[in-house]
Short mmCIF file of C-alpha atoms and ligand atoms in Angstrom, two decimals:
data_model
loop_
_atom_site.label_atom_id
_atom_site.label_comp_id
_atom_site.label_asym_id
_atom_site.label_seq_id
_atom_site.Cartn_x
_atom_site.Cartn_y
_atom_site.Cartn_z
CA MET A 20 62.23 86.32 80.29
CA THR A 21 62.26 86.88 83.89
CA LYS A 22 63.98 89.79 85.33
CA GLN A 23 66.69 87.62 86.79
CA ALA A 24 67.13 85.87 83.72
CA GLN A 25 68.90 88.87 82.21
CA HIS A 26 71.88 87.70 84.24
CA LEU A 27 73.90 84.60 84.10
CA GLY A 28 75.98 83.66 87.28
CA GLU A 29 75.28 84.29 90.97
CA THR A 30 75.76 86.90 93.44
CA VAL A 31 78.05 86.19 96.54
CA VAL A 32 78.17 88.51 99.63
CA ILE A 33 81.22 88.69 101.50
CA THR A 34 80.92 90.82 104.91
CA GLY A 35 84.18 92.59 105.61
CA GLY A 36 85.43 91.80 102.20
CA ASN A 37 87.46 95.14 101.95
CA THR A 38 90.66 93.70 103.77
CA GLY A 39 92.15 90.55 105.47
CA LEU A 40 90.63 86.98 104.67
CA GLY A 41 87.44 88.63 103.06
CA PHE A 42 89.40 90.46 100.57
CA ALA A 43 91.62 87.39 99.84
CA CYS A 44 88.38 85.25 99.64
CA ALA A 45 86.86 87.81 96.88
CA GLN A 46 90.03 87.71 94.90
CA ALA A 47 90.13 83.77 95.00
CA ILE A 48 86.51 83.48 93.81
CA LEU A 49 86.88 86.07 91.04
CA ARG A 50 90.00 83.98 89.99
CA SER A 51 88.11 80.65 90.26
CA PRO A 52 87.55 78.42 87.34
CA TYR A 53 83.98 77.69 88.84
CA CYS A 54 82.89 81.43 89.25
CA ALA A 55 83.67 83.05 85.58
CA GLN A 56 80.04 84.60 85.92
CA TRP A 57 80.06 85.51 89.61
CA HIS A 58 79.15 88.93 90.97
CA VAL A 59 80.89 89.69 94.24
CA VAL A 60 79.38 92.10 96.72
CA LEU A 61 81.88 93.49 99.46
CA ALA A 62 79.59 94.33 102.40
CA CYS A 63 81.63 96.83 104.38
CA ARG A 64 80.98 99.50 107.16
CA ASP A 65 83.36 102.13 105.26
CA LEU A 66 82.40 102.58 101.71
CA GLU A 67 85.82 104.44 100.97
CA ARG A 68 88.00 101.21 102.10
CA GLY A 69 85.52 98.92 100.33
CA GLN A 70 85.94 101.11 96.91
CA ASN A 71 89.46 100.82 97.46
CA ALA A 72 89.10 97.12 97.65
CA VAL A 73 86.99 97.12 94.45
CA ASP A 74 89.71 99.18 92.67
CA ALA A 75 92.51 96.91 93.97
CA LEU A 76 90.72 93.83 92.69
CA GLY A 77 89.77 95.33 89.48
CA SER A 78 93.35 96.20 88.88
CA ARG A 79 94.06 92.48 89.79
CA GLY A 80 91.95 91.29 87.01
CA ALA A 81 88.36 91.37 88.19
CA GLY A 82 86.07 92.21 85.08
CA ALA A 83 83.74 95.33 85.33
CA GLY A 84 80.57 94.59 87.11
CA GLN A 85 81.96 91.72 88.78
CA VAL A 86 82.58 93.18 92.05
CA GLU A 87 81.10 96.13 93.92
CA VAL A 88 80.80 97.43 97.26
CA MET A 89 77.56 98.05 99.50
CA PRO A 90 77.45 99.65 102.76
CA LEU A 91 77.06 97.26 105.87
CA ASP A 92 77.56 97.99 109.46
CA LEU A 93 77.17 94.77 111.66
CA ALA A 94 77.18 96.80 114.58
CA SER A 95 73.77 98.41 113.60
CA MET A 96 70.63 96.39 113.09
CA SER A 97 69.15 99.16 111.10
CA SER A 98 71.97 98.99 108.74
CA ILE A 99 71.74 95.20 108.47
CA ARG A 100 68.31 95.55 107.61
CA ALA A 101 68.74 98.30 105.09
CA PHE A 102 71.32 96.18 103.34
CA ALA A 103 69.21 93.16 103.07
CA LYS A 104 66.41 95.11 101.74
CA ASP A 105 68.55 97.06 99.03
CA LEU A 106 69.99 93.75 97.86
CA ALA A 107 66.69 92.19 97.36
CA THR A 108 65.31 95.06 95.74
CA GLU A 109 68.23 95.46 93.18
CA ILE A 110 68.33 91.57 92.59
CA ASP A 111 64.56 91.90 91.94
CA ALA A 112 65.04 94.79 89.59
CA GLY A 113 67.47 92.70 87.57
CA ALA A 114 70.28 94.95 88.59
CA ARG A 115 72.27 91.81 89.94
CA PRO A 116 72.07 88.05 89.57
CA ALA A 117 70.42 85.97 92.03
CA LEU A 118 72.00 85.52 95.52
CA HIS A 119 73.46 82.09 96.09
CA ALA A 120 76.25 82.53 98.55
CA LEU A 121 76.80 84.43 101.80
CA VAL A 122 80.23 84.50 103.49
CA CYS A 123 80.04 85.76 107.25
CA ASN A 124 83.50 86.81 107.47
CA ALA A 125 83.77 90.33 109.17
CA GLY A 126 84.97 90.10 112.75
CA VAL A 127 86.15 92.37 115.42
CA ASN A 128 88.33 91.44 118.54
CA PRO A 129 88.29 94.53 120.71
CA ALA A 130 90.87 93.44 123.14
CA SER A 131 90.48 95.09 126.62
CA THR A 132 88.20 97.98 126.23
CA LYS A 133 84.46 97.18 126.47
CA THR A 134 82.36 99.01 123.76
CA ILE A 135 78.75 98.96 122.86
CA THR A 136 76.90 98.86 119.48
CA GLU A 137 74.28 101.29 118.45
CA ASP A 138 71.68 98.64 119.53
CA GLY A 139 73.25 98.46 123.20
CA PHE A 140 75.03 95.15 122.62
CA GLU A 141 78.73 94.44 123.63
CA THR A 142 80.54 94.74 120.16
CA THR A 143 82.30 91.49 120.18
CA PHE A 144 79.12 89.47 120.50
CA GLY A 145 77.09 92.12 118.71
CA VAL A 146 79.22 92.27 115.45
CA ASN A 147 80.61 88.69 115.44
CA HIS A 148 77.42 86.95 116.47
CA LEU A 149 74.28 89.04 116.61
CA GLY A 150 75.18 90.97 113.42
CA HIS A 151 75.70 87.91 111.17
CA PHE A 152 72.79 86.29 112.77
CA LEU A 153 70.39 88.93 111.87
CA LEU A 154 71.86 89.33 108.35
CA VAL A 155 71.73 85.59 107.40
CA ASN A 156 67.95 85.58 108.70
CA GLU A 157 67.18 88.82 106.75
CA LEU A 158 68.76 87.52 103.52
CA LEU A 159 67.40 84.04 103.91
CA PRO A 160 64.15 84.86 101.61
CA THR A 161 66.73 86.36 99.03
CA LEU A 162 69.12 83.30 99.00
CA GLN A 163 68.22 80.97 96.20
CA THR A 164 68.90 77.14 95.87
CA PRO A 165 71.47 75.84 95.43
CA GLY A 166 73.04 78.14 97.99
CA ARG A 167 75.63 78.09 100.63
CA VAL A 168 76.46 80.03 103.86
CA VAL A 169 79.93 79.84 105.28
CA VAL A 170 80.36 81.38 108.71
CA VAL A 171 84.06 82.38 109.69
CA ALA A 172 84.75 81.05 113.20
CA SER A 173 88.03 80.36 114.47
CA GLY A 174 90.18 77.60 116.36
CA VAL A 175 90.23 79.80 119.32
CA HIS A 176 86.67 78.44 120.17
CA ASP A 177 88.20 75.12 121.24
CA PRO A 178 90.46 74.93 124.19
CA ALA A 179 91.90 71.61 122.69
CA GLN A 180 93.58 73.65 120.28
CA LYS A 181 95.99 75.30 122.83
CA SER A 182 95.99 78.51 120.61
CA GLY A 183 97.00 80.81 123.51
CA VAL A 184 93.82 82.56 123.60
CA PRO A 185 91.73 81.97 126.79
CA ALA A 186 89.11 79.58 126.31
CA PRO A 187 85.21 80.67 125.75
CA ALA A 188 83.38 81.46 129.18
CA TRP A 189 79.67 80.69 127.86
CA ASN A 190 77.12 82.23 129.93
CA ASP A 191 73.25 83.11 129.46
CA VAL A 192 72.81 84.76 126.16
CA ALA A 193 71.12 88.08 127.46
CA ALA A 194 74.32 88.23 129.74
CA LEU A 195 76.67 87.55 126.82
CA ALA A 196 74.95 90.36 124.91
CA LYS A 197 75.81 92.74 127.56
CA GLY A 198 79.65 91.63 127.56
CA GLU A 199 79.31 89.60 130.69
CA LEU A 200 81.19 86.23 130.38
CA GLY A 201 80.50 83.07 132.50
CA PRO A 202 82.29 82.04 135.97
CA LEU A 203 85.50 80.77 134.13
CA ALA A 204 86.36 84.49 133.43
CA SER A 205 85.77 85.56 136.91
CA SER A 206 89.58 86.27 137.78
CA ASP A 207 90.31 87.67 134.42
CA ARG A 208 91.96 90.89 133.97
CA ALA A 209 90.77 93.54 131.17
CA LEU A 210 92.79 92.12 128.43
CA ARG A 211 92.34 88.42 129.07
CA TYR A 212 88.41 89.28 129.64
CA GLY A 213 88.39 90.67 126.18
CA GLN A 214 90.30 87.94 124.60
CA ARG A 215 87.65 85.78 126.30
CA ARG A 216 85.09 87.65 124.69
CA TYR A 217 86.47 87.14 121.38
CA SER A 218 86.86 83.27 121.80
CA THR A 219 83.35 83.05 123.27
CA SER A 220 81.93 84.98 120.18
CA LYS A 221 83.73 82.46 117.90
CA LEU A 222 82.06 79.61 119.85
CA ALA A 223 78.81 81.48 119.26
CA ASN A 224 79.49 81.40 115.51
CA VAL A 225 79.76 77.54 115.43
CA TYR A 226 76.50 77.08 117.33
CA PHE A 227 74.90 79.56 115.05
CA THR A 228 76.12 77.55 111.95
CA TYR A 229 74.99 74.07 113.32
CA ALA A 230 71.79 75.29 114.31
CA LEU A 231 71.28 77.34 111.02
CA ALA A 232 71.99 74.08 108.99
CA ARG A 233 69.37 72.18 110.94
CA ARG A 234 66.80 74.98 110.09
CA LEU A 235 67.63 75.52 106.40
CA PRO A 236 65.76 74.18 103.54
CA SER A 237 66.92 71.58 101.33
CA GLY A 238 69.28 72.78 98.81
CA ILE A 239 71.04 75.47 101.03
CA THR A 240 74.10 74.31 103.24
CA ALA A 241 75.81 75.98 105.96
CA ASN A 242 79.32 75.31 107.32
CA ALA A 243 81.86 76.81 109.69
CA PHE A 244 85.33 77.78 108.73
CA ASP A 245 88.50 78.17 110.78
CA PRO A 246 91.01 80.08 108.53
CA GLY A 247 93.92 79.30 111.19
CA PHE A 248 96.23 81.82 112.54
CA MET A 249 96.84 84.54 109.87
CA PRO A 250 99.25 86.97 111.33
CA GLY A 251 99.24 90.65 109.61
CA THR A 252 95.57 91.03 109.19
CA GLY A 253 93.70 93.85 110.84
CA LEU A 254 92.20 91.60 113.63
CA MET A 255 94.58 92.97 116.24
CA ARG A 256 94.23 96.62 115.48
CA GLU A 257 93.08 97.33 118.91
CA ALA A 258 95.60 95.16 120.82
CA PRO A 259 98.12 96.76 122.99
CA ALA A 260 101.00 98.58 120.86
CA PRO A 261 103.63 95.94 121.42
CA MET A 262 101.37 92.96 120.40
CA ARG A 263 100.33 94.99 117.33
CA PHE A 264 104.09 95.66 116.37
CA VAL A 265 104.88 92.01 116.45
CA GLY A 266 101.54 90.79 114.89
CA LYS A 267 102.01 93.32 111.83
CA HIS A 268 105.88 93.43 111.35
CA ILE A 269 107.40 90.23 112.69
CA LEU A 270 104.95 87.28 112.55
CA PRO A 271 103.99 87.48 109.07
CA HIS A 272 107.76 86.89 107.97
CA ALA A 273 107.76 83.53 110.41
CA ILE A 274 105.12 81.82 109.03
CA PRO A 275 107.09 78.72 107.92
CA LEU A 276 108.78 78.72 111.43
CA LEU A 277 105.61 79.22 113.27
CA ARG A 278 104.02 76.23 111.53
CA ARG A 279 106.97 74.29 112.83
CA VAL A 280 107.07 75.41 116.41
CA PHE A 281 103.54 76.66 117.17
CA SER A 282 101.03 74.79 114.78
CA PRO A 283 100.52 73.65 111.21
CA ASN A 284 97.42 75.77 111.19
CA VAL A 285 99.22 79.01 110.38
CA HIS A 286 98.64 80.57 106.89
CA THR A 287 98.95 83.70 104.91
CA PRO A 288 95.57 85.37 104.26
CA ALA A 289 95.75 84.36 100.55
CA GLU A 290 96.14 80.66 101.38
CA SER A 291 93.21 80.68 103.93
CA GLY A 292 90.99 83.09 101.51
CA ALA A 293 91.54 80.47 98.76
CA ALA A 294 90.57 77.64 101.02
CA LEU A 295 87.46 79.79 102.05
CA ALA A 296 86.40 80.39 98.45
CA ARG A 297 86.49 76.51 97.64
CA LEU A 298 84.19 76.13 100.58
CA VAL A 299 81.96 78.75 98.99
CA THR A 300 82.19 77.63 95.28
CA ASP A 301 83.93 74.08 94.77
CA PRO A 302 81.16 71.66 93.48
CA GLN A 303 82.87 68.92 96.00
CA PHE A 304 81.13 70.70 98.83
CA ALA A 305 77.71 71.29 97.16
CA THR A 306 75.81 68.99 99.73
CA THR A 307 78.07 69.32 102.79
CA THR A 308 76.36 71.05 105.48
CA GLY A 309 76.44 71.58 109.21
CA LYS A 310 80.39 70.84 109.30
CA TYR A 311 83.34 72.63 110.61
CA PHE A 312 86.36 72.93 108.45
CA GLU A 313 90.02 73.78 109.26
CA GLU A 314 91.14 75.03 105.74
CA ASP A 315 89.86 72.45 103.32
CA ARG A 316 89.73 69.75 105.80
CA GLU A 317 86.46 68.74 107.71
CA VAL A 318 87.45 68.32 111.39
CA ARG A 319 85.69 68.21 114.72
CA SER A 320 84.73 71.24 116.50
CA SER A 321 85.05 71.63 120.24
CA GLU A 322 83.22 69.27 122.39
CA GLU A 323 81.05 71.87 123.79
CA SER A 324 80.07 73.34 120.27
CA TYR A 325 77.98 70.20 119.96
CA ASP A 326 75.57 70.94 122.69
CA GLU A 327 72.35 71.20 120.68
CA ASP A 328 70.22 72.72 123.60
CA ARG A 329 72.73 75.42 124.16
CA ALA A 330 72.58 76.16 120.28
CA ALA A 331 68.92 76.30 120.28
CA GLU A 332 68.83 78.66 123.41
CA LEU A 333 71.27 80.82 121.70
CA TRP A 334 69.08 80.83 118.36
CA ASN A 335 65.90 81.82 120.26
CA ALA A 336 67.53 84.55 122.36
CA SER A 337 69.11 86.04 119.36
CA LEU A 338 65.83 85.97 117.47
CA ALA A 339 64.46 87.94 120.71
CA LEU A 340 67.47 90.33 120.77
CA THR A 341 67.40 91.05 117.09
CA LYS A 342 63.62 91.62 117.32
CA GLN A 343 62.61 89.39 114.46
CA THR A 344 59.06 88.71 114.52
CA THR A 345 59.06 85.79 112.23
CA ARG A 346 59.74 82.73 114.28
CA ARG A 347 62.23 80.48 112.21
N1 NAP B 409 93.53 86.71 111.49
C1 NAP B 409 93.41 85.51 112.15
O1 NAP B 409 94.50 85.05 112.71
C2 NAP B 409 92.17 84.88 112.42
C3 NAP B 409 92.22 83.69 113.01
C4 NAP B 409 90.77 82.87 113.05
C5 NAP B 409 89.67 83.61 112.64
N2 NAP B 409 89.80 84.80 112.01
C6 NAP B 409 88.40 85.38 111.63
O2 NAP B 409 88.67 85.73 110.33
C7 NAP B 409 87.57 86.81 110.10
C8 NAP B 409 88.30 87.81 109.03
O3 NAP B 409 89.33 88.45 110.03
P1 NAP B 409 90.73 89.15 109.39
O4 NAP B 409 91.97 88.55 110.36
O5 NAP B 409 90.62 89.37 108.03
O6 NAP B 409 90.58 90.55 110.13
P2 NAP B 409 90.47 92.03 109.50
O7 NAP B 409 91.55 92.29 108.51
O8 NAP B 409 90.60 92.87 110.64
O9 NAP B 409 89.14 91.93 108.71
C9 NAP B 409 88.10 92.15 109.33
C10 NAP B 409 86.86 92.89 108.53
O10 NAP B 409 85.58 92.92 109.16
C11 NAP B 409 85.23 94.20 108.96
N3 NAP B 409 84.26 94.73 110.09
C12 NAP B 409 84.57 94.75 111.47
N4 NAP B 409 83.63 95.40 111.99
C13 NAP B 409 82.50 95.58 111.21
C14 NAP B 409 81.28 95.99 111.14
N5 NAP B 409 80.69 96.46 112.32
N6 NAP B 409 80.49 95.80 110.29
C15 NAP B 409 81.01 95.34 108.98
N7 NAP B 409 82.42 95.05 108.88
C16 NAP B 409 82.96 95.20 110.05
C17 NAP B 409 86.33 95.19 109.01
O11 NAP B 409 85.88 96.21 108.35
P3 NAP B 409 86.96 97.44 108.53
O12 NAP B 409 88.14 97.33 107.74
O13 NAP B 409 86.17 98.77 108.06
O14 NAP B 409 87.53 97.58 109.73
C18 NAP B 409 87.22 94.19 108.00
O15 NAP B 409 86.90 94.13 106.78
C19 NAP B 409 87.19 87.25 111.27
O16 NAP B 409 85.85 86.76 111.52
C20 NAP B 409 88.04 86.59 112.37
O17 NAP B 409 87.33 86.41 113.47
C21 NAP B 409 90.93 85.53 111.86
#
């Protein structure tokens, strides 16, 4: 018997699984009829918040050993490399089932204040794109077939969606990593510039997904997922106080109204978490790759997101920025 054969089932890693969409996705996977033997790793920057989530999932029916927390800070390349190494070592030692799925869910929307990661990247681009780019590449040797990578993007990457968030302002990748947006943002004030950094990072998520799908070996898929607008998660935690208040206390109670007057693509985290879990686990998506999903529906992403030259440029620049020596 091989070491891995001691375990039935498969491991799925969910970044930022301690709250919001990631937590709801973990819960849906643990309840899914396809996932009776799955082992969920919540990859979290704060172990206490992660353990609280593990306890909450346990109290809602997750069996012992089915869910655990591991430390991962996507704002730190050393933390990302340590996470990938520890996970690979534990799987190799038979302490966990083989890795078959990775959900790149964690994200930040730091509004107006520019902050920098430990490696010197602007935080929105550094966490939302570069952190996940490095994590996926570090975990690829551990990811088994059949395997799935799902990247949580957002409809805000697409100006045609009229989400209210300013459109991405793409720029040279080295400039984006420093937090400098393209000309479209030149007259933005600080708050709008911050929102544009977020939509630009979500466009990077879509380029990354498509470029990844073109490079993955057969049997491993990569798709992007838009959960829609989910009022009440922690994503607005750095927004100005009035926006935070409305986002936390008013909009979550107005979802049916928002669907009618704003967009049908407004959901609770539980609804979007269940849709994300289906993309990760449902056999109907086993061979779907390089696609963009709005909830369960495969739709087209923005026109500019299909620019393959730009996606390749982002891939190569991201390899250099994250100092990966093996060219993929
Ligand atoms: N909410 C929406 O309306 C909406 C719409 C479209 C797309 N999305 C996307 O959905 C995803 C989940 O967002 P959410 O709404 O669930 O927000 P959330 O409640 O704020 O959850 C974000 C998660 O990311 C984690 N995280 C942040 N920085 C991290 C880092 N440096 N390293 C590791 N983990 C980190 C957070 O950890 P902590 O708890 O420790 O902060 C948290 O677990 C994001 O990618 C977001 O862009 C959200």
